[in-house]
Structure formats: C-alpha cells, structure tokens
Amino acid sequence: MPKQKIVVLTGAGMSAESGLKTFRDENGLWEGHDVMQVASPQGFARNPELVLEFYNQRRRQLLEVTPNKGHLALARLEQHFDVSVVTQNVDNLHEQAGSSHVVHLHGELFKVRSTVNENHVLEWKKDLILGDVDENGHQLRPHIVWFGEMVPMLETAAQITQQAGILIIVGTSMQVYPAASLIHYAPKQAPIYFIDPRPNIRSSDFENLTVIPKTAVKGVPALVEQLFSS
C-alpha cells in the first residue's frame, strides 16, 4: 500500500531555533542593510563586494549550526509517510536532519552559480569573492533568488502541494508571495496544520485548518507523534 503524501512548507521560523538569524527584522533591515542592497540584482550590480560578503557571513554562520528538533522530527516522518519539504529557507538544515526530498524555493547558500549561465551551479562552502569565476571566466554569484527574480522552483512546488494528503506549514507568515500562494494548491479535503508561535491566520480561514501556536521545536515533534499514532 502506498504511503500517504505529506507536504511540508517551511519558512524562517523553522531554522530560527537552530540559531540562524531570520530573514529581516521588523524595520525591514537585514543585518543592518536595506534588503534591496544585498538581495537584488541592482544591489549586486552596484556593490558586488558588499553582497558577496553578506552571503559569506550567512554561509559561515550556517557552517556553525545544526538541525533542531523540528527538522529532525520532519525527517522522522519519512518512516511512515511519503514526505516532501518545500522550504523558503536557503540553509540545508532539512537535508542535514535527514529529509530526502527538499525543494528550495529561494535558492541554497551552499551553492553558487554563474552570473551569465544560471544553470551552471556549483557546490560551495567557502567564501565567494570577486575573481571567483566559472570555466568561461564569468563571475560567480550566490545561488539565491533575489527580489525581482523569477522563482524557478515555484511550479514544481505547486505540483507537489497538489498531491498533499496532509499539508503542514511551519514558521512562515504566509505573507511572502509567491510562496504564500502554495496553500491554495492543497486539495480541499487535505488537513492543514499551521505551526507558528504568532500565527496570523485563523482556523476559520481555511477548511480543515488546525492552528498550533507553538515554535517549530515544540510544535513539530508533537504533531509528528500525533500523526504516527493516528
């Protein structure tokens, strides 16, 4: 008998308790920078050294953290379910925890790509500097989806969400589009669990929605135990 399909959508709150700083603070700054300075093609064209160093700091930080109990619990779900994780996060903590099918909507910190050929992608864990080039001499850039750029994995993520027998949403405000649109692709009858310490949607907003006002570290393991015993 085939395993039931669970689709998990995760955002910054999933990784926050591993010690990774969340995307931006309430005044829109990211580590003291205007987001558009460090996360847009225009920012990169204007000051590539600033942008490269910004992501070097993120990459160094990622090398120092480990998956939390929430990541580990999601990986454990694969024992009994067919699980796909669709994440807005650019870290690899889901993979480190053992999740085997992870779709990264916004790119990956441990990868870089050519500034000319976006399909030329390399694994990369060290600092990236000006002068690091592809085989044709073109500068490399972070493999991150910046503001104003297409989200190439969005269609794949939508197709996966359409197959959900159960949808779990963790640590995301569901305010950042296009990722926030994915909830609308879930089948009508699929139960939806929304785990966030400060949930901004109500149970009445969607059919079959259960809101769990907890952090990922507390909410995810408890839900996994519940799903295992049901």
GROMACS .gro file of C-alpha atoms in nm:
model
  230
    1MET     CA    1   0.000   0.000   0.000
    2PRO     CA    2   0.147   0.340  -0.094
    3LYS     CA    3   0.238   0.577   0.187
    4GLN     CA    4   0.019   0.883   0.245
    5LYS     CA    5   0.166   1.202   0.099
    6ILE     CA    6   0.265   1.479   0.343
    7VAL     CA    7   0.381   1.814   0.207
    8VAL     CA    8   0.560   2.048   0.447
    9LEU     CA    9   0.604   2.420   0.376
   10THR     CA   10   0.871   2.583   0.593
   11GLY     CA   11   0.995   2.937   0.647
   12ALA     CA   12   1.243   3.128   0.859
   13GLY     CA   13   1.085   3.023   1.189
   14MET     CA   14   1.185   2.665   1.112
   15SER     CA   15   1.555   2.749   1.132
   16ALA     CA   16   1.547   3.031   1.387
   17GLU     CA   17   1.584   2.792   1.679
   18SER     CA   18   1.898   2.645   1.528
   19GLY     CA   19   2.050   2.989   1.580
   20LEU     CA   20   2.014   3.114   1.224
   21LYS     CA   21   1.902   3.473   1.206
   22THR     CA   22   1.565   3.516   1.042
   23PHE     CA   23   1.528   3.696   0.715
   24ARG     CA   24   1.482   4.052   0.832
   25ASP     CA   25   1.378   4.243   1.138
   26GLU     CA   26   1.063   4.446   1.179
   27ASN     CA   27   1.203   4.765   1.026
   28GLY     CA   28   1.287   4.580   0.704
   29LEU     CA   29   1.661   4.580   0.759
   30TRP     CA   30   1.862   4.264   0.712
   31GLU     CA   31   2.168   4.260   0.937
   32GLY     CA   32   2.166   4.639   0.926
   33HIS     CA   33   2.140   4.656   0.547
   34ASP     CA   34   1.849   4.765   0.337
   35VAL     CA   35   1.721   4.442   0.186
   36MET     CA   36   1.750   4.574  -0.168
   37GLN     CA   37   2.121   4.647  -0.116
   38VAL     CA   38   2.203   4.284  -0.051
   39ALA     CA   39   1.920   4.083  -0.210
   40SER     CA   40   1.854   4.230  -0.554
   41PRO     CA   41   2.025   4.219  -0.893
   42GLN     CA   42   2.053   4.600  -0.875
   43GLY     CA   43   2.230   4.581  -0.540
   44PHE     CA   44   2.474   4.325  -0.678
   45ALA     CA   45   2.545   4.540  -0.985
   46ARG     CA   46   2.602   4.845  -0.764
   47ASN     CA   47   2.821   4.688  -0.496
   48PRO     CA   48   2.911   4.325  -0.562
   49GLU     CA   49   3.169   4.311  -0.280
   50LEU     CA   50   2.906   4.407  -0.021
   51VAL     CA   51   2.665   4.143  -0.149
   52LEU     CA   52   2.927   3.868  -0.166
   53GLU     CA   53   3.048   3.945   0.187
   54PHE     CA   54   2.691   3.950   0.317
   55TYR     CA   55   2.635   3.595   0.190
   56ASN     CA   56   2.982   3.488   0.305
   57GLN     CA   57   2.872   3.578   0.658
   58ARG     CA   58   2.549   3.379   0.616
   59ARG     CA   59   2.746   3.082   0.482
   60ARG     CA   60   2.997   3.091   0.769
   61GLN     CA   61   2.709   3.104   1.016
   62LEU     CA   62   2.541   2.804   0.852
   63LEU     CA   63   2.861   2.602   0.894
   64GLU     CA   64   2.833   2.652   1.271
   65VAL     CA   65   2.473   2.545   1.335
   66THR     CA   66   2.292   2.212   1.341
   67PRO     CA   67   1.935   2.097   1.277
   68ASN     CA   68   1.691   2.142   1.565
   69LYS     CA   69   1.426   1.903   1.700
   70GLY     CA   70   1.177   2.034   1.446
   71HIS     CA   71   1.399   1.946   1.149
   72LEU     CA   72   1.473   1.603   1.299
   73ALA     CA   73   1.103   1.531   1.360
   74LEU     CA   74   1.014   1.615   0.998
   75ALA     CA   75   1.285   1.377   0.877
   76ARG     CA   76   1.140   1.106   1.104
   77LEU     CA   77   0.803   1.140   0.928
   78GLU     CA   78   0.957   0.955   0.632
   79GLN     CA   79   0.941   0.632   0.834
   80HIS     CA   80   0.564   0.617   0.774
   81PHE     CA   81   0.480   0.878   0.511
   82ASP     CA   82   0.585   0.997   0.166
   83VAL     CA   83   0.721   1.342   0.263
   84SER     CA   84   0.818   1.641   0.050
   85VAL     CA   85   0.956   1.956   0.213
   86VAL     CA   86   0.915   2.285   0.027
   87THR     CA   87   1.122   2.549   0.201
   88GLN     CA   88   1.173   2.923   0.168
   89ASN     CA   89   1.496   2.878   0.364
   90VAL     CA   90   1.835   2.885   0.192
   91ASP     CA   91   2.006   2.670   0.457
   92ASN     CA   92   2.049   2.293   0.426
   93LEU     CA   93   1.929   2.201   0.775
   94HIS     CA   94   1.643   1.986   0.641
   95GLU     CA   95   1.895   1.781   0.443
   96GLN     CA   96   2.133   1.763   0.739
   97ALA     CA   97   1.847   1.630   0.953
   98GLY     CA   98   1.781   1.352   0.702
   99SER     CA   99   1.491   1.476   0.488
  100SER     CA  100   1.541   1.319   0.146
  101HIS     CA  101   1.311   1.530  -0.074
  102VAL     CA  102   1.361   1.905  -0.024
  103VAL     CA  103   1.266   2.177  -0.272
  104HIS     CA  104   1.433   2.515  -0.213
  105LEU     CA  105   1.217   2.799  -0.343
  106HIS     CA  106   1.468   3.076  -0.275
  107GLY     CA  107   1.795   2.901  -0.358
  108GLU     CA  108   2.072   2.749  -0.147
  109LEU     CA  109   2.354   2.911   0.049
  110PHE     CA  110   2.592   2.624  -0.015
  111LYS     CA  111   2.566   2.668  -0.391
  112VAL     CA  112   2.684   2.940  -0.631
  113ARG     CA  113   2.612   2.996  -0.995
  114SER     CA  114   2.746   3.175  -1.299
  115THR     CA  115   2.628   3.532  -1.347
  116VAL     CA  116   2.580   3.453  -1.718
  117ASN     CA  117   2.451   3.094  -1.723
  118GLU     CA  118   2.203   3.040  -1.439
  119ASN     CA  119   2.209   2.663  -1.499
  120HIS     CA  120   2.582   2.647  -1.422
  121VAL     CA  121   2.556   2.575  -1.047
  122LEU     CA  122   2.840   2.465  -0.819
  123GLU     CA  123   2.856   2.334  -0.461
  124TRP     CA  124   3.030   2.600  -0.248
  125LYS     CA  125   3.102   2.615   0.126
  126LYS     CA  126   3.389   2.865   0.143
  127ASP     CA  127   3.383   3.243   0.096
  128LEU     CA  128   3.293   3.370  -0.253
  129ILE     CA  129   3.493   3.672  -0.371
  130LEU     CA  130   3.527   3.889  -0.679
  131GLY     CA  131   3.750   3.696  -0.919
  132ASP     CA  132   3.589   3.358  -0.847
  133VAL     CA  133   3.471   3.270  -1.197
  134ASP     CA  134   3.313   2.987  -1.395
  135GLU     CA  135   3.502   2.795  -1.663
  136ASN     CA  136   3.428   3.071  -1.914
  137GLY     CA  137   3.562   3.348  -1.693
  138HIS     CA  138   3.225   3.481  -1.576
  139GLN     CA  139   3.193   3.592  -1.213
  140LEU     CA  140   3.009   3.356  -0.979
  141ARG     CA  141   2.722   3.477  -0.759
  142PRO     CA  142   2.522   3.327  -0.471
  143HIS     CA  143   2.266   3.070  -0.587
  144ILE     CA  144   1.990   3.274  -0.423
  145VAL     CA  145   1.663   3.403  -0.568
  146TRP     CA  146   1.679   3.779  -0.522
  147PHE     CA  147   1.393   4.029  -0.521
  148GLY     CA  148   1.271   4.087  -0.874
  149GLU     CA  149   1.393   3.748  -0.998
  150MET     CA  150   1.180   3.453  -1.104
  151VAL     CA  151   1.123   3.171  -0.854
  152PRO     CA  152   1.216   2.878  -1.080
  153MET     CA  153   1.103   2.602  -0.841
  154LEU     CA  154   0.759   2.752  -0.779
  155GLU     CA  155   0.582   2.542  -1.042
  156THR     CA  156   0.743   2.224  -0.906
  157ALA     CA  157   0.636   2.323  -0.554
  158ALA     CA  158   0.278   2.386  -0.670
  159GLN     CA  159   0.262   2.043  -0.836
  160ILE     CA  160   0.391   1.878  -0.518
  161THR     CA  161   0.139   2.065  -0.299
  162GLN     CA  162  -0.146   1.947  -0.523
  163GLN     CA  163  -0.060   1.588  -0.421
  164ALA     CA  164  -0.080   1.656  -0.046
  165GLY     CA  165  -0.284   1.418   0.166
  166ILE     CA  166  -0.178   1.633   0.463
  167LEU     CA  167  -0.025   1.983   0.449
  168ILE     CA  168   0.197   2.110   0.731
  169ILE     CA  169   0.310   2.475   0.739
  170VAL     CA  170   0.588   2.571   0.981
  171GLY     CA  171   0.744   2.901   1.075
  172THR     CA  172   0.627   3.115   0.786
  173SER     CA  173   0.399   3.417   0.793
  174MET     CA  174   0.229   3.310   0.469
  175GLN     CA  175   0.266   3.675   0.368
  176VAL     CA  176   0.562   3.644   0.128
  177TYR     CA  177   0.444   3.584  -0.226
  178PRO     CA  178   0.468   3.385  -0.442
  179ALA     CA  179   0.543   3.120  -0.175
  180ALA     CA  180   0.231   3.213   0.025
  181SER     CA  181   0.012   3.113  -0.270
  182LEU     CA  182   0.106   2.746  -0.230
  183ILE     CA  183  -0.156   2.680   0.039
  184HIS     CA  184  -0.423   2.733  -0.229
  185TYR     CA  185  -0.290   2.436  -0.429
  186ALA     CA  186  -0.362   2.187  -0.150
  187PRO     CA  187  -0.657   1.954  -0.218
  188LYS     CA  188  -0.978   2.076  -0.049
  189GLN     CA  189  -1.009   1.770   0.172
  190ALA     CA  190  -0.646   1.770   0.293
  191PRO     CA  191  -0.600   1.856   0.662
  192ILE     CA  192  -0.374   2.161   0.708
  193TYR     CA  193  -0.163   2.215   1.021
  194PHE     CA  194  -0.017   2.563   1.074
  195ILE     CA  195   0.264   2.578   1.333
  196ASP     CA  196   0.382   2.924   1.432
  197PRO     CA  197   0.426   3.092   1.772
  198ARG     CA  198   0.249   3.405   1.644
  199PRO     CA  199   0.001   3.269   1.390
  200ASN     CA  200  -0.155   3.529   1.165
  201ILE     CA  201  -0.420   3.301   1.017
  202ARG     CA  202  -0.721   3.161   1.199
  203SER     CA  203  -0.872   2.813   1.190
  204SER     CA  204  -1.174   2.961   1.015
  205ASP     CA  205  -0.961   3.099   0.726
  206PHE     CA  206  -0.936   2.759   0.555
  207GLU     CA  207  -1.129   2.435   0.562
  208ASN     CA  208  -0.967   2.159   0.768
  209LEU     CA  209  -0.714   2.403   0.923
  210THR     CA  210  -0.565   2.340   1.267
  211VAL     CA  211  -0.355   2.624   1.411
  212ILE     CA  212  -0.081   2.519   1.653
  213PRO     CA  213   0.058   2.834   1.822
  214LYS     CA  214   0.399   2.689   1.907
  215THR     CA  215   0.757   2.716   1.786
  216ALA     CA  216   0.892   2.461   1.541
  217VAL     CA  217   1.096   2.290   1.814
  218LYS     CA  218   0.785   2.231   2.027
  219GLY     CA  219   0.507   2.210   1.771
  220VAL     CA  220   0.658   1.984   1.505
  221PRO     CA  221   0.767   1.688   1.725
  222ALA     CA  222   0.426   1.688   1.898
  223LEU     CA  223   0.241   1.687   1.565
  224VAL     CA  224   0.466   1.409   1.429
  225GLU     CA  225   0.387   1.192   1.733
  226GLN     CA  226   0.018   1.263   1.680
  227LEU     CA  227   0.036   1.164   1.312
  228PHE     CA  228   0.227   0.846   1.396
  229SER     CA  229  -0.040   0.738   1.647
  230SER     CA  230  -0.343   0.826   1.433
   0.00000   0.00000   0.00000
